[in-house]
Amino acid sequence: MAKFLAELLGCTLPSKGASPMFESKSHSRVGLKSSTKQKSTIFSALASEKSLSDCKKEQQWKPSVYSSITPVCFPSPLIEKPIGKESMPQTPPFSAMFDSSGYNRNLYQSAEDSCGGLYYHDNNLLSGSLEALIQHLVPNVDYYPDRTYIFTFLLSSRLFMHPYELMAKVCHLCVEHQQLSDPDSDKNQMRKIAPKILQLLTEWTETFPYDFRDERMMRNLKDLAHRIASGEEQTYRKNAQQMMQCLIRKLATLSQYEEVLAKISSTSTDRLTVLKTKPQSIQRDIITICNDPYTLAQQLTHIELERLNYIGPEEFVQAFVQKDPLDNDKSCYSERKKTRNLEAYVEWFNRLSYLVATEICMPVKKKHRARMIEYFIDVARECFNIGNFNSLMAIISGMNMSPVSRLKKTWAKVKTAKFDILEHQMDPSSNFYNYRTALRGAAQRSLTAHSSREKIVIPFFSLLIKDIYFLNEGCANRLPNGHVNFEKFWELAKQVSEFMTWKQVECPFERDRKILQYLLTVPVFSEDALYLASYESEGPENHIEKDRWKSLRSSLLGRV
């Protein structure tokens, strides 16, 4: 994971003649085609980065799945309305915590109030001890935590403790404090508290199901659900069973998805190897499979949304987890990660970039290469119109890899006006101002959508990770007094929850199995094979290129 992040955060955005976005450090630059002006990079030096407060002022908070009382991804509540705890202010929803400029300025206008180890400004929770925050998570007869708090704490708590440790503490508090272990306890009290505990467990399993791949988590969950279901109320038993069945289905689906990815990975071969055994004259290309750019953009959107859907919100936190200084320098994720869907999504971006470059470098004739470039420009434009910014950038990255960008005779035959417009939209200067404007437009369209097609928002993923990374690096997890800096985690949850909204959109386009199969499994050239194909199409221009060409012919083709 450390290597993955080092490669990720060492990359720059399209600068002509480079490898795709998430390549090794020696080939990390990607470029926007033909520009005399040096462009800003995605991960420019910290000195040139805007301050966190400046970024907050620019990024307007949009209502998301977690900004209402009953989020889309949560099941219907088992209780009609939680009753507030008189001695403890309720955590407000995001819409109350953030104004259009980021943090609500009212947070800093009143004296600090403390309540059981939790600290508030104007009824907004800013910090607290870890134990107090755990107590605040557990419902009782008169109290149920706000759902924005549930999501935020479950997301951020893994920076300080393992999810199974949190589950054990929650179970202990539920059993001991709510007297679930006492069969003679007040049945009326049991009827009040049981559905609230069950609701908390349901929200946990719905939003962070991958936590329960840990047998310790599942054991605690089953134990607490059994205590609740063992009462006289049949409804509790039914709801507990539904919760467990839903969780098991989610985990089974994840396992099947991982098996498919592993199968695709194990059967992948280098395109050059295929060419050696199969004459190029009978090789298929993407245009023979799908000659309509809009259709290909639709199928790319299918892949993007499917892979996005499997990324759990906790994976963003786990990607940047560091040692907790109050936990004997022991990392909360020293154990093996339970999922790698975020990395798999990055690998898809790389594959698409290499596929684009392969399809362009493959044709022998110059006019066919030019036609392929124009085809992918049209595909990229359709991706932009759909709101699929990740595929758009992968295509631009592929067309700006050095083996493609050096084909000057081929590019001379291409009408590049549309490509120039796309590059302008994804220009990394001013912290991707043009792209962020387009993304806000797509997000707003999604909120007011009249059709499922208008709901699609697929962000440029590496920039989303970069934003979360700098938020994490720019603020301490703990305050000087040892309290958890919950103000930081509200902001983290805000960004992740917006992603959660986007990833739940179902793709409205009809699947084309033949096109999907080609996109996911067709062999692509390695970087060396791309250079070799490029030199074979348009000869080396200097001694360095000639030497590399001879070396590649010798190593890859066995020729001198």
Coordinates of C-alpha atoms in Angstrom, one line a residue:
M1 CA 0.0 0.0 0.0
A2 CA 2.8 2.4 0.8
K3 CA 4.3 1.7 -2.7
F4 CA 0.9 2.3 -4.3
L5 CA 0.5 5.7 -2.5
A6 CA 4.1 6.7 -3.3
E7 CA 3.4 6.1 -7.0
L8 CA 0.1 7.7 -6.8
L9 CA 1.2 10.9 -5.2
G10 CA 4.3 11.1 -7.3
C11 CA 2.3 11.4 -10.5
T12 CA 1.6 14.5 -12.6
L13 CA -1.1 15.4 -15.0
P14 CA -1.0 15.3 -18.8
S15 CA 2.2 16.8 -20.1
K16 CA 2.9 15.7 -23.6
G17 CA 4.9 12.6 -24.1
A18 CA 4.5 10.6 -21.0
S19 CA 3.2 7.4 -19.5
P20 CA -0.2 7.1 -17.9
M21 CA -1.1 8.6 -14.6
F22 CA -0.3 5.8 -12.1
E23 CA 2.9 4.4 -13.6
S24 CA 6.2 3.9 -11.8
K25 CA 8.1 6.9 -10.6
S26 CA 10.4 6.8 -13.6
H27 CA 7.5 7.2 -15.9
S28 CA 5.0 9.1 -13.9
R29 CA 4.4 12.1 -16.1
V30 CA 1.4 12.4 -18.4
G31 CA 0.9 15.2 -20.7
L32 CA -1.6 17.4 -22.5
K33 CA -0.7 17.6 -26.1
S34 CA 1.5 20.3 -27.6
S35 CA 1.8 23.2 -25.3
T36 CA 4.6 25.7 -25.1
K37 CA 3.4 26.7 -21.7
Q38 CA 4.5 24.6 -18.7
K39 CA 1.3 23.3 -17.0
S40 CA 0.7 22.7 -13.3
T41 CA 0.9 19.2 -12.0
I42 CA -1.7 17.3 -10.1
F43 CA 0.5 16.9 -7.1
S44 CA 2.5 20.1 -7.3
A45 CA 4.8 21.1 -4.4
L46 CA 3.1 21.9 -1.1
A47 CA 4.5 25.4 -1.3
S48 CA 2.4 26.1 -4.4
E49 CA -0.7 24.4 -3.0
K50 CA -3.6 26.5 -1.8
S51 CA -4.2 26.4 1.9
L52 CA -6.9 24.1 3.2
S53 CA -9.1 27.0 4.1
D54 CA -8.8 28.5 0.6
C55 CA -9.9 25.2 -0.9
K56 CA -12.8 25.0 1.4
K57 CA -13.9 28.4 0.3
E58 CA -13.8 27.4 -3.3
Q59 CA -15.6 24.0 -3.0
Q60 CA -19.3 24.5 -2.4
W61 CA -20.9 21.8 -0.3
K62 CA -23.7 20.0 -2.2
P63 CA -26.4 18.0 -0.5
S64 CA -25.4 14.3 -0.4
V65 CA -26.6 11.0 0.6
Y66 CA -25.6 11.7 4.2
S67 CA -27.0 15.2 4.4
S68 CA -30.6 14.1 5.3
I69 CA -32.0 12.1 8.2
T70 CA -32.6 9.0 6.1
P71 CA -29.8 8.5 3.6
V72 CA -30.4 6.6 0.4
C73 CA -27.9 3.9 1.3
F74 CA -29.4 3.2 4.7
P75 CA -32.4 1.0 5.2
S76 CA -35.8 2.3 6.4
P77 CA -35.5 3.3 10.0
L78 CA -36.8 0.9 12.6
I79 CA -37.7 3.9 14.8
E80 CA -39.8 6.8 13.5
K81 CA -37.7 9.6 15.0
P82 CA -34.8 9.6 17.6
I83 CA -35.5 11.4 20.8
G84 CA -32.7 13.9 21.7
K85 CA -30.7 13.5 24.8
E86 CA -31.4 16.4 27.0
S87 CA -27.9 16.7 28.4
M88 CA -26.1 16.2 25.1
P89 CA -26.6 18.4 22.0
Q90 CA -27.6 16.4 18.9
T91 CA -25.0 16.3 16.1
P92 CA -26.5 18.4 13.3
P93 CA -26.7 17.2 9.7
F94 CA -24.1 18.4 7.2
S95 CA -26.5 21.0 5.7
A96 CA -26.4 22.7 9.1
M97 CA -22.6 22.3 9.6
F98 CA -21.4 23.7 6.3
D99 CA -22.4 26.8 4.5
S100 CA -21.5 27.5 0.8
S101 CA -18.0 28.6 1.8
G102 CA -17.1 25.5 3.7
Y103 CA -17.0 25.6 7.5
N104 CA -19.8 27.6 9.1
R105 CA -18.3 30.7 10.5
N106 CA -20.7 30.6 13.5
L107 CA -18.6 27.7 14.8
Y108 CA -16.1 30.3 16.2
Q109 CA -18.5 32.9 17.6
S110 CA -19.5 31.4 20.9
A111 CA -17.7 30.0 24.0
E112 CA -16.8 26.4 24.1
D113 CA -19.3 24.1 25.7
S114 CA -18.3 20.7 27.1
C115 CA -20.6 17.7 27.6
G116 CA -19.3 14.4 28.9
G117 CA -15.9 14.7 27.2
L118 CA -17.3 16.2 24.0
Y119 CA -16.7 19.8 23.0
Y120 CA -19.1 21.9 21.0
H121 CA -19.4 25.3 19.4
D122 CA -22.9 26.5 18.7
N123 CA -24.2 22.9 19.0
N124 CA -21.6 21.6 16.6
L125 CA -19.4 18.8 17.8
L126 CA -15.7 19.8 17.3
S127 CA -13.7 17.4 19.4
G128 CA -13.8 14.8 22.1
S129 CA -12.0 11.9 23.8
L130 CA -12.2 8.7 21.9
E131 CA -14.1 7.0 24.7
A132 CA -16.7 9.9 24.8
L133 CA -17.1 9.6 21.1
I134 CA -17.8 5.9 21.4
Q135 CA -20.3 6.5 24.1
H136 CA -21.9 9.1 21.8
L137 CA -22.3 6.4 19.1
V138 CA -24.3 4.0 21.3
P139 CA -28.1 4.7 21.6
N140 CA -30.1 4.4 24.8
V141 CA -33.7 4.6 25.7
D142 CA -33.9 8.4 25.1
Y143 CA -31.3 8.9 22.5
Y144 CA -30.3 7.8 19.0
P145 CA -27.2 9.4 17.3
D146 CA -27.6 11.5 14.3
R147 CA -26.8 9.6 11.1
T148 CA -24.2 12.0 9.9
Y149 CA -22.4 11.4 13.2
I150 CA -22.7 7.6 12.8
F151 CA -21.2 7.7 9.3
T152 CA -18.5 10.2 10.2
F153 CA -17.4 8.3 13.4
L154 CA -17.5 4.8 11.8
L155 CA -15.4 6.3 8.9
S156 CA -12.8 8.0 11.0
S157 CA -12.6 5.8 14.1
R158 CA -10.4 3.3 12.1
L159 CA -7.6 5.8 12.3
F160 CA -7.4 5.1 16.0
M161 CA -8.6 1.5 16.5
H162 CA -9.5 -1.5 14.5
P163 CA -13.2 -1.8 13.6
Y164 CA -13.4 -5.1 15.5
E165 CA -12.2 -3.3 18.6
L166 CA -14.8 -0.6 18.2
M167 CA -17.5 -3.3 17.7
A168 CA -16.4 -5.0 20.9
K169 CA -16.7 -1.8 22.8
V170 CA -20.1 -1.1 21.3
C171 CA -21.4 -4.5 22.1
H172 CA -20.1 -4.2 25.7
L173 CA -21.9 -0.9 26.1
C174 CA -25.1 -2.2 24.6
V175 CA -25.1 -5.4 26.8
E176 CA -23.9 -3.9 30.1
H177 CA -25.4 -0.4 30.0
Q178 CA -28.7 -1.4 28.4
Q179 CA -29.0 -4.6 30.5
L180 CA -29.6 -6.9 27.5
S181 CA -27.8 -9.7 29.5
D182 CA -30.5 -9.6 32.2
P183 CA -33.6 -11.7 31.2
D184 CA -35.6 -10.1 34.0
S185 CA -34.8 -6.5 32.8
D186 CA -37.7 -4.1 32.2
K187 CA -39.4 -5.4 29.0
N188 CA -40.7 -1.9 28.3
Q189 CA -37.2 -0.6 28.3
M190 CA -36.1 -3.5 26.1
R191 CA -38.8 -2.6 23.6
K192 CA -37.5 1.0 23.4
I193 CA -33.8 0.2 23.1
A194 CA -33.7 -3.0 21.1
P195 CA -34.9 -1.4 17.8
K196 CA -32.4 1.4 18.2
I197 CA -29.4 -0.9 18.7
L198 CA -30.6 -3.0 15.7
Q199 CA -30.8 0.1 13.6
L200 CA -27.3 1.1 14.5
L201 CA -26.0 -2.4 13.5
T202 CA -28.0 -2.2 10.3
E203 CA -26.5 1.1 9.3
W204 CA -23.0 -0.2 10.1
T205 CA -23.5 -3.3 8.0
E206 CA -25.1 -1.4 5.1
T207 CA -22.5 1.4 4.9
F208 CA -19.3 -0.5 5.9
P209 CA -20.1 -4.1 5.0
Y210 CA -16.4 -5.0 4.3
D211 CA -15.6 -4.5 8.0
F212 CA -17.5 -7.8 8.6
R213 CA -15.1 -9.9 6.5
D214 CA -13.2 -10.0 9.8
E215 CA -14.4 -13.0 11.7
R216 CA -14.2 -11.1 15.0
M217 CA -16.6 -8.5 13.7
M218 CA -19.0 -11.1 12.5
R219 CA -18.9 -13.0 15.7
N220 CA -19.7 -9.9 17.8
L221 CA -22.4 -8.9 15.4
K222 CA -24.1 -12.3 15.5
D223 CA -23.9 -12.4 19.3
L224 CA -25.5 -8.9 19.8
A225 CA -28.1 -9.6 17.1
H226 CA -29.0 -12.9 18.8
R227 CA -29.5 -11.2 22.2
I228 CA -31.9 -8.7 20.6
A229 CA -33.7 -11.4 18.6
S230 CA -34.1 -13.7 21.6
G231 CA -36.8 -11.5 23.1
E232 CA -40.5 -12.0 22.7
E233 CA -40.9 -9.5 19.8
Q234 CA -41.0 -11.3 16.5
T235 CA -40.3 -8.1 14.6
Y236 CA -36.8 -7.9 16.2
R237 CA -36.0 -11.5 15.1
K238 CA -37.2 -10.8 11.6
N239 CA -35.3 -7.6 11.2
A240 CA -32.1 -9.2 12.7
Q241 CA -32.4 -12.0 10.2
Q242 CA -32.9 -9.6 7.3
M243 CA -29.8 -7.6 8.4
M244 CA -27.6 -10.7 8.5
Q245 CA -29.0 -12.0 5.1
C246 CA -28.3 -8.7 3.4
L247 CA -24.8 -8.5 4.8
I248 CA -24.0 -12.1 3.7
R249 CA -25.3 -11.3 0.2
K250 CA -23.1 -8.2 0.0
L251 CA -20.0 -10.1 1.1
A252 CA -20.7 -12.9 -1.3
T253 CA -21.1 -10.4 -4.2
L254 CA -17.8 -8.9 -3.3
S255 CA -16.1 -12.3 -3.3
Q256 CA -17.6 -13.0 -6.8
Y257 CA -16.3 -9.7 -8.0
E258 CA -12.8 -10.3 -6.7
E259 CA -12.8 -13.7 -8.4
V260 CA -13.7 -12.2 -11.7
L261 CA -11.0 -9.6 -11.4
A262 CA -8.5 -12.3 -10.5
K263 CA -9.5 -14.4 -13.5
I264 CA -9.1 -11.4 -15.8
S265 CA -5.7 -10.6 -14.4
S266 CA -4.5 -14.2 -14.6
T267 CA -5.5 -14.5 -18.3
S268 CA -4.1 -11.2 -19.4
T269 CA -1.2 -11.4 -21.9
D270 CA 1.0 -8.9 -23.7
R271 CA -0.3 -7.8 -27.1
L272 CA 3.1 -8.4 -28.7
T273 CA 3.0 -12.0 -27.6
V274 CA -0.3 -12.4 -29.4
L275 CA 1.0 -10.8 -32.5
K276 CA 3.9 -13.3 -32.7
T277 CA 1.4 -16.1 -32.9
K278 CA -1.4 -14.5 -34.9
P279 CA -0.8 -12.5 -38.1
Q280 CA -1.6 -8.8 -37.7
S281 CA -3.8 -8.9 -40.8
I282 CA -6.5 -10.8 -38.9
Q283 CA -6.1 -8.8 -35.6
R284 CA -9.3 -7.1 -34.4
D285 CA -9.3 -3.5 -33.3
I286 CA -11.7 -1.5 -31.2
I287 CA -13.5 0.1 -34.3
T288 CA -14.3 -3.4 -35.7
I289 CA -15.9 -4.2 -32.3
C290 CA -17.7 -0.9 -31.8
N291 CA -17.7 1.8 -34.5
D292 CA -19.9 4.2 -32.6
P293 CA -18.0 6.4 -30.1
Y294 CA -21.2 7.1 -28.1
T295 CA -21.8 3.3 -27.6
L296 CA -18.2 2.8 -26.5
A297 CA -18.5 5.7 -24.0
Q298 CA -21.6 4.0 -22.6
Q299 CA -19.8 0.7 -22.1
L300 CA -16.9 2.5 -20.5
T301 CA -19.4 4.1 -18.1
H302 CA -20.7 0.6 -17.3
I303 CA -17.2 -0.5 -16.2
E304 CA -16.5 2.7 -14.3
L305 CA -19.8 2.6 -12.3
E306 CA -19.4 -1.1 -11.5
R307 CA -15.9 -0.7 -10.2
L308 CA -16.8 2.5 -8.3
N309 CA -19.7 0.7 -6.7
Y310 CA -17.4 -1.8 -5.0
I311 CA -15.1 0.8 -3.4
G312 CA -16.0 1.1 0.3
P313 CA -15.8 4.5 2.0
E314 CA -13.3 3.1 4.5
E315 CA -10.8 2.4 1.7
F316 CA -10.1 6.1 1.4
V317 CA -9.1 6.3 5.1
Q318 CA -7.2 3.0 5.0
A319 CA -5.2 4.3 2.1
F320 CA -3.7 7.1 4.2
V321 CA -3.7 5.5 7.6
Q322 CA -0.8 6.4 9.9
K323 CA 0.3 5.4 13.3
D324 CA -1.7 6.8 16.2
P325 CA 0.8 8.5 18.6
L326 CA -1.4 7.5 21.6
D327 CA -1.4 3.8 20.6
N328 CA 2.3 2.9 21.2
D329 CA 3.1 3.7 17.6
K330 CA 1.0 0.8 16.4
S331 CA -0.8 1.3 13.1
C332 CA -4.5 0.5 13.1
Y333 CA -4.0 -1.3 9.8
S334 CA -0.8 -3.3 10.4
E335 CA -2.9 -6.3 9.6
R336 CA -3.7 -7.3 6.1
K337 CA -6.3 -5.2 4.3
K338 CA -9.7 -6.8 3.7
T339 CA -10.2 -5.3 0.3
R340 CA -8.2 -3.7 -2.6
N341 CA -11.0 -2.2 -4.7
L342 CA -9.5 1.2 -4.8
E343 CA -6.3 -0.2 -6.2
A344 CA -8.2 -2.2 -8.7
Y345 CA -9.9 0.9 -9.9
V346 CA -6.6 2.6 -10.4
E347 CA -5.4 -0.4 -12.4
W348 CA -8.4 -0.1 -14.6
F349 CA -7.4 3.6 -15.4
N350 CA -3.9 2.4 -16.4
R351 CA -5.3 -0.4 -18.5
L352 CA -7.6 2.0 -20.4
S353 CA -4.7 4.4 -21.0
Y354 CA -2.6 1.6 -22.4
L355 CA -5.5 0.2 -24.5
V356 CA -5.9 3.6 -26.1
A357 CA -2.2 3.8 -26.9
T358 CA -2.1 0.3 -28.2
E359 CA -5.1 0.8 -30.5
I360 CA -3.4 3.9 -32.0
C361 CA 0.1 2.4 -32.4
M362 CA -1.2 -0.9 -33.9
P363 CA -2.2 0.1 -37.4
V364 CA 0.5 -0.1 -40.1
K365 CA -1.0 2.7 -42.3
K366 CA -0.8 6.3 -41.2
K367 CA -4.4 7.1 -42.2
H368 CA -5.6 4.2 -40.0
R369 CA -3.7 5.5 -37.0
A370 CA -5.2 9.0 -37.6
R371 CA -8.6 7.6 -37.9
M372 CA -8.1 5.8 -34.6
I373 CA -7.0 9.0 -32.9
E374 CA -10.1 10.9 -34.1
Y375 CA -12.3 8.0 -33.0
F376 CA -10.9 8.2 -29.4
I377 CA -11.3 12.0 -29.4
D378 CA -15.0 11.4 -30.2
V379 CA -15.2 8.8 -27.4
A380 CA -13.6 11.2 -25.0
R381 CA -16.1 13.9 -25.9
E382 CA -19.0 11.6 -25.3
C383 CA -17.6 10.6 -21.9
F384 CA -17.4 14.3 -21.0
N385 CA -21.1 14.8 -22.0
I386 CA -22.1 11.7 -20.0
G387 CA -20.2 12.9 -16.9
N388 CA -17.6 10.2 -17.0
F389 CA -14.5 12.2 -16.3
N390 CA -12.4 9.3 -15.3
S391 CA -12.6 7.5 -18.6
L392 CA -12.1 10.9 -20.3
M393 CA -8.8 11.5 -18.5
A394 CA -7.6 7.9 -19.1
I395 CA -8.2 8.4 -22.9
I396 CA -6.4 11.8 -22.9
S397 CA -3.5 10.1 -20.9
G398 CA -3.3 7.3 -23.5
M399 CA -3.2 9.7 -26.4
N400 CA -0.4 11.7 -24.7
M401 CA 1.9 8.8 -23.9
S402 CA 5.3 9.3 -25.6
P403 CA 4.9 6.5 -28.2
V404 CA 1.7 8.1 -29.4
S405 CA 2.6 11.8 -29.2
R406 CA 5.8 11.3 -31.1
L407 CA 3.9 10.2 -34.2
K408 CA 4.1 13.6 -35.9
K409 CA 3.1 12.5 -39.4
T410 CA 0.1 10.8 -38.0
W411 CA -1.0 13.7 -35.9
A412 CA -0.6 16.0 -38.9
K413 CA -3.6 14.2 -40.5
V414 CA -5.8 14.6 -37.4
K415 CA -8.3 17.4 -36.9
T416 CA -7.4 18.3 -33.4
A417 CA -9.9 21.1 -32.7
K418 CA -12.1 18.9 -30.5
F419 CA -9.2 17.4 -28.7
D420 CA -7.9 20.9 -27.9
I421 CA -11.3 21.7 -26.3
L422 CA -11.2 18.5 -24.2
E423 CA -7.6 19.3 -23.0
H424 CA -8.7 22.8 -22.1
Q425 CA -11.5 21.3 -19.9
M426 CA -9.1 19.0 -18.1
D427 CA -6.3 21.6 -17.9
P428 CA -4.5 21.1 -14.5
S429 CA -3.6 24.8 -14.1
S430 CA -5.2 26.7 -11.2
N431 CA -5.8 23.4 -9.4
F432 CA -8.0 22.0 -12.2
Y433 CA -10.3 25.0 -12.1
N434 CA -12.0 24.1 -15.5
Y435 CA -12.5 20.5 -14.5
R436 CA -13.8 21.4 -11.0
T437 CA -16.3 23.8 -12.6
A438 CA -17.5 21.0 -15.0
L439 CA -17.7 18.6 -12.1
R440 CA -19.8 21.0 -10.0
G441 CA -22.1 21.4 -13.1
A442 CA -22.4 17.6 -13.4
A443 CA -23.1 17.2 -9.7
Q444 CA -25.8 19.9 -9.8
R445 CA -27.3 18.2 -12.9
S446 CA -27.4 15.0 -10.9
L447 CA -29.2 16.6 -8.0
T448 CA -32.0 17.9 -10.3
A449 CA -32.0 15.0 -12.7
H450 CA -35.1 14.1 -14.6
S451 CA -33.6 10.9 -16.0
S452 CA -31.2 8.3 -14.8
R453 CA -28.7 9.4 -17.5
E454 CA -28.4 12.8 -15.9
K455 CA -27.5 11.4 -12.5
I456 CA -24.1 10.1 -13.7
V457 CA -21.1 11.7 -12.1
I458 CA -17.8 9.8 -12.3
P459 CA -15.0 12.0 -10.9
F460 CA -11.4 12.1 -12.1
F461 CA -10.4 9.6 -9.4
S462 CA -6.8 10.5 -8.8
L463 CA -7.8 14.1 -8.1
L464 CA -10.4 13.0 -5.6
I465 CA -7.8 11.0 -3.8
K466 CA -5.4 13.9 -3.9
D467 CA -8.0 16.2 -2.3
I468 CA -8.7 13.7 0.5
Y469 CA -4.9 13.1 0.9
F470 CA -4.2 16.8 1.4
L471 CA -7.1 17.2 3.8
N472 CA -5.7 14.3 5.9
E473 CA -2.2 15.7 5.8
G474 CA -3.2 19.3 6.4
C475 CA -5.0 18.7 9.7
A476 CA -3.9 16.7 12.8
N477 CA -6.0 13.7 13.8
R478 CA -5.7 14.7 17.5
L479 CA -5.6 18.1 19.2
P480 CA -2.8 19.0 21.7
N481 CA -5.0 17.9 24.6
G482 CA -5.3 14.4 23.1
H483 CA -8.9 14.8 21.9
V484 CA -9.9 13.5 18.5
N485 CA -10.1 16.4 16.0
F486 CA -13.7 15.8 14.9
E487 CA -13.9 19.0 12.9
K488 CA -11.4 17.5 10.5
F489 CA -13.5 14.4 10.2
W490 CA -16.7 16.3 9.4
E491 CA -14.9 17.6 6.3
L492 CA -13.5 14.2 5.4
A493 CA -17.0 12.7 5.7
K494 CA -18.4 15.4 3.5
Q495 CA -16.0 14.6 0.7
V496 CA -16.4 10.8 1.0
S497 CA -20.2 11.0 1.3
E498 CA -20.5 12.9 -2.0
F499 CA -18.5 10.1 -3.6
M500 CA -21.0 7.6 -1.9
T501 CA -23.8 9.4 -3.7
W502 CA -22.2 9.1 -7.1
K503 CA -21.2 5.5 -6.8
Q504 CA -24.7 4.3 -6.1
V505 CA -26.1 5.4 -9.5
E506 CA -27.2 2.5 -11.6
C507 CA -25.9 2.6 -15.2
P508 CA -28.9 3.3 -17.5
F509 CA -27.2 2.1 -20.7
E510 CA -27.8 -1.3 -22.2
R511 CA -24.9 -3.7 -21.8
D512 CA -23.0 -5.0 -24.8
R513 CA -21.2 -8.1 -23.7
K514 CA -18.9 -8.2 -26.8
I515 CA -17.7 -4.7 -26.3
L516 CA -17.3 -5.1 -22.5
Q517 CA -15.4 -8.4 -23.0
Y518 CA -13.0 -6.6 -25.4
L519 CA -12.4 -3.6 -23.2
L520 CA -11.7 -5.8 -20.1
T521 CA -9.7 -8.7 -21.7
V522 CA -8.0 -7.7 -25.0
P523 CA -4.2 -7.8 -24.6
V524 CA -2.5 -4.5 -24.6
F525 CA 1.1 -3.5 -25.4
S526 CA 3.6 -3.0 -22.6
E527 CA 5.5 0.3 -22.6
D528 CA 8.5 -1.2 -24.5
A529 CA 6.2 -2.8 -27.0
L530 CA 4.4 0.6 -27.5
Y531 CA 7.7 2.3 -28.3
L532 CA 8.7 -0.5 -30.7
A533 CA 5.4 -0.2 -32.5
S534 CA 5.8 3.5 -32.6
Y535 CA 9.4 3.3 -34.1
E536 CA 8.2 0.7 -36.6
S537 CA 5.4 3.1 -37.8
E538 CA 7.5 6.3 -37.8
G539 CA 11.2 5.8 -37.7
P540 CA 13.6 7.1 -35.0
E541 CA 14.5 10.8 -35.3
N542 CA 17.8 10.9 -33.4
H543 CA 20.6 8.7 -32.2
I544 CA 18.9 8.0 -28.8
E545 CA 15.8 6.8 -30.4
K546 CA 17.8 4.7 -32.9
D547 CA 19.7 3.0 -30.1
R548 CA 16.5 2.3 -28.2
W549 CA 14.8 0.9 -31.3
K550 CA 17.7 -1.5 -32.0
S551 CA 17.6 -2.6 -28.3
L552 CA 13.9 -3.2 -28.4
R553 CA 14.0 -5.1 -31.7
S554 CA 16.7 -7.3 -30.2
S555 CA 15.0 -7.9 -26.9
L556 CA 11.4 -8.2 -28.0
L557 CA 11.7 -9.6 -31.5
G558 CA 15.1 -11.3 -31.4
R559 CA 16.2 -9.3 -34.4
V560 CA 19.3 -7.1 -34.9

